[in-house]
Coordinates of C-alpha atoms and ligand atoms in Angstrom, one line a residue:
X119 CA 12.5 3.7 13.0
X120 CA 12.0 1.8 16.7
X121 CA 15.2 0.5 16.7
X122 CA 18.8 1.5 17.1
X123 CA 21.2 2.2 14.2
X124 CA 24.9 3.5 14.6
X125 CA 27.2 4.7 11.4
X126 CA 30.3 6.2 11.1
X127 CA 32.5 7.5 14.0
X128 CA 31.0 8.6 16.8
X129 CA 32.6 9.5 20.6
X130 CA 31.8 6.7 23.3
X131 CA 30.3 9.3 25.4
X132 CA 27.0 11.9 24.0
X133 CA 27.6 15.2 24.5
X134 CA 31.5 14.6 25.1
X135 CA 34.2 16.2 23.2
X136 CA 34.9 14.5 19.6
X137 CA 37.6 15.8 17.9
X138 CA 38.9 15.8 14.4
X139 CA 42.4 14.6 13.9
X140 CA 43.8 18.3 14.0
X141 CA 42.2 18.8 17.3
X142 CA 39.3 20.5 16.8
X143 CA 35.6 19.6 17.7
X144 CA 33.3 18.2 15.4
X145 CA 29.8 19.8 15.7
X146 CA 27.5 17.5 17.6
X147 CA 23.3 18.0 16.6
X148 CA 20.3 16.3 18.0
X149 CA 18.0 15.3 15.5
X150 CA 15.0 14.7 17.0
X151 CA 10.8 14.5 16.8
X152 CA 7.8 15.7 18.5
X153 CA 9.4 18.3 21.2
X154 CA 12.2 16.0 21.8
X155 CA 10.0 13.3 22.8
X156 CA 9.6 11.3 19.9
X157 CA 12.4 9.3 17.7
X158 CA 16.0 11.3 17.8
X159 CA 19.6 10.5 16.4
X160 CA 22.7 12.3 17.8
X161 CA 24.6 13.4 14.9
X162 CA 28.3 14.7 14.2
X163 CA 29.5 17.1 11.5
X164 CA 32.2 18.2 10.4
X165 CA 30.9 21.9 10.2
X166 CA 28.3 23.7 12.2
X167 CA 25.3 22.8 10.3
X168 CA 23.2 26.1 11.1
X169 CA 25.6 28.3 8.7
X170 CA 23.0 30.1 6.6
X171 CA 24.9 32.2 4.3
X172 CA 21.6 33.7 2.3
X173 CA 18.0 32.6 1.9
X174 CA 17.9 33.3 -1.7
X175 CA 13.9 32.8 -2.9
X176 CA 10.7 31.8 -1.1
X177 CA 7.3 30.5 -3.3
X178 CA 4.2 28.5 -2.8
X179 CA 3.7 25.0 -4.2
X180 CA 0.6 24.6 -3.0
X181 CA -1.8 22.4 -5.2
X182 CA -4.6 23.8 -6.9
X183 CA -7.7 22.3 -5.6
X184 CA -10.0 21.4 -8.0
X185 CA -12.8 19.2 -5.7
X186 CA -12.8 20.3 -2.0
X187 CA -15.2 18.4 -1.1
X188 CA -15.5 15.2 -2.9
X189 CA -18.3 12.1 -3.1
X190 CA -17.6 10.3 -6.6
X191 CA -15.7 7.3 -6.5
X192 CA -12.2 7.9 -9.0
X193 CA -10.1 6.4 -11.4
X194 CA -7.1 8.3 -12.2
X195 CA -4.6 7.1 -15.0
X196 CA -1.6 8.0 -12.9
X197 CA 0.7 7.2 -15.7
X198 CA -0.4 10.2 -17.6
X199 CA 1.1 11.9 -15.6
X200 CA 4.0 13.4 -18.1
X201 CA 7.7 12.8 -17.4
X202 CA 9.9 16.0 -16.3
X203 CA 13.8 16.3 -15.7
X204 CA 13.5 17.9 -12.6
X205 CA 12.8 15.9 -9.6
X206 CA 10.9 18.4 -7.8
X207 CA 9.2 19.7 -10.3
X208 CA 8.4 15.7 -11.5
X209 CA 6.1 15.4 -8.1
X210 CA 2.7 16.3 -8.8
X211 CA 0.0 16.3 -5.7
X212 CA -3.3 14.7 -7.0
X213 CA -5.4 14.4 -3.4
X214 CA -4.6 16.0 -0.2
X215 CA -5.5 16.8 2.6
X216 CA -4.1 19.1 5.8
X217 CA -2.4 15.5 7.1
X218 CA -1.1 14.1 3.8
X219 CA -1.1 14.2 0.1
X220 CA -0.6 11.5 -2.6
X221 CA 2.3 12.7 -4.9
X222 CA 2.5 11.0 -8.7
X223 CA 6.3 11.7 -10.2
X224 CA 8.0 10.5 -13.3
X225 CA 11.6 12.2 -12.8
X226 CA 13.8 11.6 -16.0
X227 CA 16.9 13.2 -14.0
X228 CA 18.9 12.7 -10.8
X229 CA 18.5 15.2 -8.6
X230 CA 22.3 16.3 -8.2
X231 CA 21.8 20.5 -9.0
X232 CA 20.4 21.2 -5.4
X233 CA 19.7 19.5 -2.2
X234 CA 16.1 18.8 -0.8
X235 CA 14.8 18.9 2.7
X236 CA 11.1 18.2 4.0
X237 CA 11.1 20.2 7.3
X238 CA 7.8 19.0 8.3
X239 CA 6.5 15.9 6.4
X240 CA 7.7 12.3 6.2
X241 CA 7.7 11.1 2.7
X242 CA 7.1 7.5 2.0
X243 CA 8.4 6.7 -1.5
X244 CA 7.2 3.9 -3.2
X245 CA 9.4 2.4 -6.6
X246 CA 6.8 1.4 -9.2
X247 CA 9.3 1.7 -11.5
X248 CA 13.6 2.7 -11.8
X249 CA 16.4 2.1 -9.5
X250 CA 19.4 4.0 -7.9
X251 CA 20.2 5.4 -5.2
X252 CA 18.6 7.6 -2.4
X253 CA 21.9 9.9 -1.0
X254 CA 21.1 11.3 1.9
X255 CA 23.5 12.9 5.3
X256 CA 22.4 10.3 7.2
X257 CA 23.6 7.1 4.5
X258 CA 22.5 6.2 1.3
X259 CA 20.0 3.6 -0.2
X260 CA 20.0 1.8 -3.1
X261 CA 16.5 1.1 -4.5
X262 CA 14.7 -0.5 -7.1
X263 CA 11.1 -1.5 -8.4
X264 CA 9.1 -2.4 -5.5
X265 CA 10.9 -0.4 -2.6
X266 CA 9.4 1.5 0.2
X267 CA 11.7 4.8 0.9
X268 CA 10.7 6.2 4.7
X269 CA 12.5 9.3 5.0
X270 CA 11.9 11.3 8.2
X271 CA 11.2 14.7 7.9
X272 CA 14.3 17.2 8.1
X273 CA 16.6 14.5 6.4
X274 CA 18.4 16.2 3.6
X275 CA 18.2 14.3 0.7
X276 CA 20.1 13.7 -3.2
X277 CA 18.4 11.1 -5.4
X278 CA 20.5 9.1 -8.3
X279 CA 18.5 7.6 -10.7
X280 CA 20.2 4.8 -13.3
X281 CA 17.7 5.6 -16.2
X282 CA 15.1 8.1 -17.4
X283 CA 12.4 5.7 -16.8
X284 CA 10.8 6.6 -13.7
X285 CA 7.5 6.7 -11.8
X286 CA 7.4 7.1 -8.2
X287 CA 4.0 7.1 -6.1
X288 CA 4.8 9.2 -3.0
X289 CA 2.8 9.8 0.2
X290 CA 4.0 13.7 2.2
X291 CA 2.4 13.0 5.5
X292 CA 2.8 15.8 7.7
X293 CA 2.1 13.1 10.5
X294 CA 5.0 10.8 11.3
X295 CA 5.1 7.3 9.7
X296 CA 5.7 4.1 11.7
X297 CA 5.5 0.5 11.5
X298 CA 2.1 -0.8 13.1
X299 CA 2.2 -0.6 16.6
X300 CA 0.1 -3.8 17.2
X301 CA 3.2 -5.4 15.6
X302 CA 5.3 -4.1 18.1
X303 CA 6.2 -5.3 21.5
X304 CA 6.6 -2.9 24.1
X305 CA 10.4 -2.3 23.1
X306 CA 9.2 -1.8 20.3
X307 CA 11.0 -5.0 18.5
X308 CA 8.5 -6.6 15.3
X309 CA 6.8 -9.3 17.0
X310 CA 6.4 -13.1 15.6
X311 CA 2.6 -12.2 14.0
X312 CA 4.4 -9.4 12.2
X313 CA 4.3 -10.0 8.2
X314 CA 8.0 -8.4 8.3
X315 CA 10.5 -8.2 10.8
X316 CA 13.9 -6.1 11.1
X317 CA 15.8 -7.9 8.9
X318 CA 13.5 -7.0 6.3
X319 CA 14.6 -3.2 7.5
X320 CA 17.4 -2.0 5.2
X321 CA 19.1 0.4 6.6
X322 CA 21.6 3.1 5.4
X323 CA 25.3 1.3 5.2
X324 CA 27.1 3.9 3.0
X325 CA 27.9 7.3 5.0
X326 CA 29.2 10.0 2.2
X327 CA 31.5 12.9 4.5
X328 CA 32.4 16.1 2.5
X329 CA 35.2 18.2 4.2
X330 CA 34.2 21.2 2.1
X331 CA 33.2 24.7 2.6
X332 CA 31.3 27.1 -0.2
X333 CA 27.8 27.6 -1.3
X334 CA 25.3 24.9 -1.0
X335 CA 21.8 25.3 -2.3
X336 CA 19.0 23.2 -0.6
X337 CA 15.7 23.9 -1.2
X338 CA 14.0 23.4 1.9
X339 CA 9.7 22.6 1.9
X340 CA 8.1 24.2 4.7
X341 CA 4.4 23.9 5.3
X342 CA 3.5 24.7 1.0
X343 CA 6.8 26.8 0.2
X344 CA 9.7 26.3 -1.2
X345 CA 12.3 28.4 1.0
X346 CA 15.9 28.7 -1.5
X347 CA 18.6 28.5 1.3
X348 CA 22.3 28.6 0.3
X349 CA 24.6 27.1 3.2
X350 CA 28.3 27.8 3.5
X351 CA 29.3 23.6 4.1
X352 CA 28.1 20.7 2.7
X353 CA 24.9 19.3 3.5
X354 CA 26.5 15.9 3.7
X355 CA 29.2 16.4 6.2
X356 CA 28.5 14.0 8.5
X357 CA 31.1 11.8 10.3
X358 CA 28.7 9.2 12.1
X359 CA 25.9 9.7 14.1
X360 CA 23.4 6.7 16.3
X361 CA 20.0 6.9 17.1
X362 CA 16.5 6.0 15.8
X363 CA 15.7 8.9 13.5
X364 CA 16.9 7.6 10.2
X365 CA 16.0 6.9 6.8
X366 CA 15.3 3.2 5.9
X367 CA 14.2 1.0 3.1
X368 CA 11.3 -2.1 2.8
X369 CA 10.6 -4.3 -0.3
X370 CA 6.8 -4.9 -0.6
X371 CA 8.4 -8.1 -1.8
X372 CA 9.5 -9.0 1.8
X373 CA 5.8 -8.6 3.1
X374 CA 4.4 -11.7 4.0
X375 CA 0.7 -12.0 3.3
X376 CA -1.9 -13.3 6.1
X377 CA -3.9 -15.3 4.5
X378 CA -7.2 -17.5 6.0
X379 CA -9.9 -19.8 5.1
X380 CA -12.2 -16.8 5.0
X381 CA -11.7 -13.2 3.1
X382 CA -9.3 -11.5 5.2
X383 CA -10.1 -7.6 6.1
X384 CA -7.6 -4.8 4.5
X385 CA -5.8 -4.7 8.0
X386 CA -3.9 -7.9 7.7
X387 CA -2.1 -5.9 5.0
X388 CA -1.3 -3.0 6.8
X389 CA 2.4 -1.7 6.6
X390 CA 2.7 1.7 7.7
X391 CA 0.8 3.6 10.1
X392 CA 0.1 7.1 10.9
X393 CA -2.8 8.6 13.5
X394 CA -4.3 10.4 9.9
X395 CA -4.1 7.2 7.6
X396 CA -2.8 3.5 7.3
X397 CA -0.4 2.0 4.7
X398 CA -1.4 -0.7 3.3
X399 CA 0.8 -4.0 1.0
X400 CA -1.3 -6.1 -1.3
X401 CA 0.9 -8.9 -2.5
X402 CA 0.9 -11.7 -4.8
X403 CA -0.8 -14.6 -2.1
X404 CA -3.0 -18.1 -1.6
X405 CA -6.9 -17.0 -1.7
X406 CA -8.9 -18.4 0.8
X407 CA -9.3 -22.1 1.4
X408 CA -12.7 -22.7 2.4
X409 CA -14.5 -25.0 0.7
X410 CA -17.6 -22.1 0.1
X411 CA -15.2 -19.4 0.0
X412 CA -15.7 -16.2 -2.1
X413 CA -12.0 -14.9 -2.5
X414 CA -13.3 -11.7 -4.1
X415 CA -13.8 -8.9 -1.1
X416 CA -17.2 -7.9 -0.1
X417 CA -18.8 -4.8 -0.3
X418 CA -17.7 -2.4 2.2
X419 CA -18.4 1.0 3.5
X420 CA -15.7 3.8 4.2
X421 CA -17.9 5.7 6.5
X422 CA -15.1 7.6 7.8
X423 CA -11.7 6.2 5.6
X424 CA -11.1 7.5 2.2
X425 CA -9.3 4.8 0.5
X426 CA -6.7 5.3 -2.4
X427 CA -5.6 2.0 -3.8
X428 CA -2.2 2.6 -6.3
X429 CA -2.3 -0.9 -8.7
X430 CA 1.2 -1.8 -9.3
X431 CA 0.9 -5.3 -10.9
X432 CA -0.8 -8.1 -11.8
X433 CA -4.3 -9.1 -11.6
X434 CA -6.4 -7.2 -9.6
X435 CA -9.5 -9.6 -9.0
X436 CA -12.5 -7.5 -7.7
X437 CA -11.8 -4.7 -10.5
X438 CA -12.3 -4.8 -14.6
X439 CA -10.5 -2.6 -16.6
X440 CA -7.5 -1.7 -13.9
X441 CA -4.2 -1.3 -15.2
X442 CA -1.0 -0.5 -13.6
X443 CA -0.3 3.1 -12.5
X444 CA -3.9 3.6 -12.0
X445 CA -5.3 4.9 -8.6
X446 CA -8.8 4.4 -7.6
X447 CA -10.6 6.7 -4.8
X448 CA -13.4 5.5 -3.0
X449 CA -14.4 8.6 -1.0
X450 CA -15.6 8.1 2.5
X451 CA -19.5 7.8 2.9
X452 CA -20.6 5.5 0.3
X453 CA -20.2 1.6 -0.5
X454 CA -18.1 -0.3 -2.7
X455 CA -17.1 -3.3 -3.5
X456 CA -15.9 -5.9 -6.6
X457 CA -17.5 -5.0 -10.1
X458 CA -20.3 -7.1 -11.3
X459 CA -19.1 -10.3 -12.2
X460 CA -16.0 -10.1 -9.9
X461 CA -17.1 -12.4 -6.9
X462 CA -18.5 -15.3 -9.2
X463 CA -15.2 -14.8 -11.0
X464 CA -13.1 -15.3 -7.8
X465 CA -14.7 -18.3 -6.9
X466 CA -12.4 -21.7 -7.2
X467 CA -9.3 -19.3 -7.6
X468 CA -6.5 -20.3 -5.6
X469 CA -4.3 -17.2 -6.1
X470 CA -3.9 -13.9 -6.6
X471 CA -0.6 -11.8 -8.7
X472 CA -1.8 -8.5 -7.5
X473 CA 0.1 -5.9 -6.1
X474 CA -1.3 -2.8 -5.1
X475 CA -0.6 0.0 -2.2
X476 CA -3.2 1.4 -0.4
X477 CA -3.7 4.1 1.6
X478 CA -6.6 4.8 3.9
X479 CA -6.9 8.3 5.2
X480 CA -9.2 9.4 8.4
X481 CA -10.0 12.7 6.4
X482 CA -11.8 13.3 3.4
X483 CA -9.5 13.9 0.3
X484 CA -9.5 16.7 -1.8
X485 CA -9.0 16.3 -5.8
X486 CA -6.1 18.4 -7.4
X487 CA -6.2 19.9 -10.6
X488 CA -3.5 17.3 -11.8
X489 CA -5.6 14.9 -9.9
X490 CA -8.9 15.2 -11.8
X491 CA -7.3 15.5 -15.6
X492 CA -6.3 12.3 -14.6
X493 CA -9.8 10.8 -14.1
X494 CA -12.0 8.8 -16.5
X495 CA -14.9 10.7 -15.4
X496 CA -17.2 7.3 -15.4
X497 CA -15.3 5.2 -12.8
X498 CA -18.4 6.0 -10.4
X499 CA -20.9 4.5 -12.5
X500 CA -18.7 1.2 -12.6
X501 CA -20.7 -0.9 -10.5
X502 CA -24.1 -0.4 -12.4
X503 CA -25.6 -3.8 -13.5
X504 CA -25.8 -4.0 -17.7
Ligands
LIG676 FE1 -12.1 -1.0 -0.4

């Protein structure tokens, strides 16, 4: 996150001696991002946290690729995707690609058994629906319906859930996530044109600190494996650390739409960015206000953007027969645009209740096996004039 964020206890001086209150050291780690040169927090445990004690089990979770190369415009009915216990196993890929993949989960249980760190992708965890808390050794985060979870790659992570009824639409980008940058000055503070700003940030208040030695499983996700590593303190021993490189929390409810007197483009929604794909917010917002205005978007090409639009709520004015949980992919290459009868439909509408995510990757997609039992197999032929 481009700003800075302190927790805990921490020594006035970096790389100082900190001591514990019988007089040893606590054991100081930078945390930090592309070669040291990228976002970093200075962290302080109260164990060394490089004691590896065995690295129990290594396999592949690689999703089966059922479409490598893909040109027909998707539906997928993302709330068939069936409910598991275990979180892990809950998070099924649909489409990927070597910079990200788009992750569909309906965990019924906490994840409390193990611990879980992403060594090198970001995830970006959107609430569709449930609420807890996300536990993590850099703070916690209470969540609920409508939350964006960024956690940085490397953070080790717990997550409490308060009911069984969950589903979770989760983007792995193995490219780090950050707020736009044209919304950025150059300190890096949200500027005034920004639909959020930092106080929409929440970040981690609550710092859990286990003194405790013994055997701690996480199960650790490098490149597509699963690496079974039991450590000999635990994972969430930290005393307080400062820094950048953090775990936050953002409300598509706190996103202010930019609105015009003319359709506005899909940037004017963006949230998140990446250099492989953009994140985008569509919220609940006035249409356009002039007087021959066709609220409904236009047709549009994706030469070179695959888009994935996740449908959370509401209406969703340029499509008929969307319903929550759905995901549409409009591959790269091809036109598309609102269904027949959508733009005259629009037109004299004053407002919009949809709320969708989108997601707009620079490479083509591939379809999963999970991915494609989820399609309707006609979406493509949607368009087609009766
Ligand atoms: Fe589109």
């Amino acid at each position: 996150m481009p700003f800075y964020h302190k927790l805990g206890k921490i020594p006035p001086k970096r790389h100082t001696q900190f001591r514990k209150p019988d007089g040893s050291l606590y054991s100081e780690q930078l945390f930090g991002t592309v070669g040291f040169d990228g976002m970093y927090s200075n962290i302080y445990h109260e164990y060394r946290p490089t004691q590896v004690k065995e690295i129990k089990k290594q396999y592949n979770v690689a999703p089966k690729i059922a479409r490598a190369n893909n040109m027909e415009s998707l539906r997928l009915k993302g709330f068939d995707i069936k409910p598991e216990k275990d979180y892990l196993n809950s998070r099924k890929t649909v489409l990927t690609n070597s910079d990200c993949s788009i992750i569909l989960a309906a965990p019924q249980e906490s994840l409390r058994d193990y611990f879980y760190k992403n060594t090198n992708a970001d995830e970006l965890i959107f609430i569709h629906k449930g609420s807890g808390k996300l536990r993590t050794f850099l703070g916690n985060l209470d969540f609920k319906y409508g939350d964006y979870l960024l956690i940085p790659r490397g953070v080790i992570y717990q997550i409490d859930f308060d009911t069984e009824d969950n589903r979770l639409f989760i983007v792995e980008s193995r490219r780090p996530i950050y707020t736009p940058k044209r919304y950025r000055n150059w300190f890096g503070q949200l500027l005034e044109h920004s639909p959020y700003c930092e106080r929409d940030i929440r970040k981690p208040q609550e710092l859990e600190t286990n003194d405790e030695k013994g055997e701690f499983l996480i199960k650790v996700k490098k490149g597509e494996d699963i690496f079974e590593m039991v450590y000999a303190s635990h994972p969430f021993d930290v005393v307080g650390y400062d820094g950048y490189n953090f775990p936050y929390a953002f409300s598509i409810h706190d996103f202010e739409p930019i609105t015009g007197r003319i359709h506005q483009p899909p940037p004017v929604h963006q949230t998140f960015e990446s250099d492989a794909f953009v994140v985008c917010s569509f919220v609940p917002r006035l249409y356009d206000y002039h007087p021959l205005s066709i609220p409904a978007p236009y047709n549009h090409s994706n030469i070179d953007s695959d888009e994935v639009l996740y449908y959370v709520d509401g209406d969703f004015m340029s499509r008929n027969d969307i319903e929550a949980g759905q995901i549409t992919l409009h591959p790269a290459g091809i036109p598309h645009g609102p269904h027949p009868g959508a733009a005259e439909r629009s037109i004299g509408k004053t407002e919009t209740e949809e709320l969708a995510v989108m997601v707009d990757t620079f490479k083509p997609l591939q379809v999963t096996e999970d991915g494609l039992k989820l399609s309707d197999g006609t979406y493509y032929q949607s368009w087609l004039e009766k």
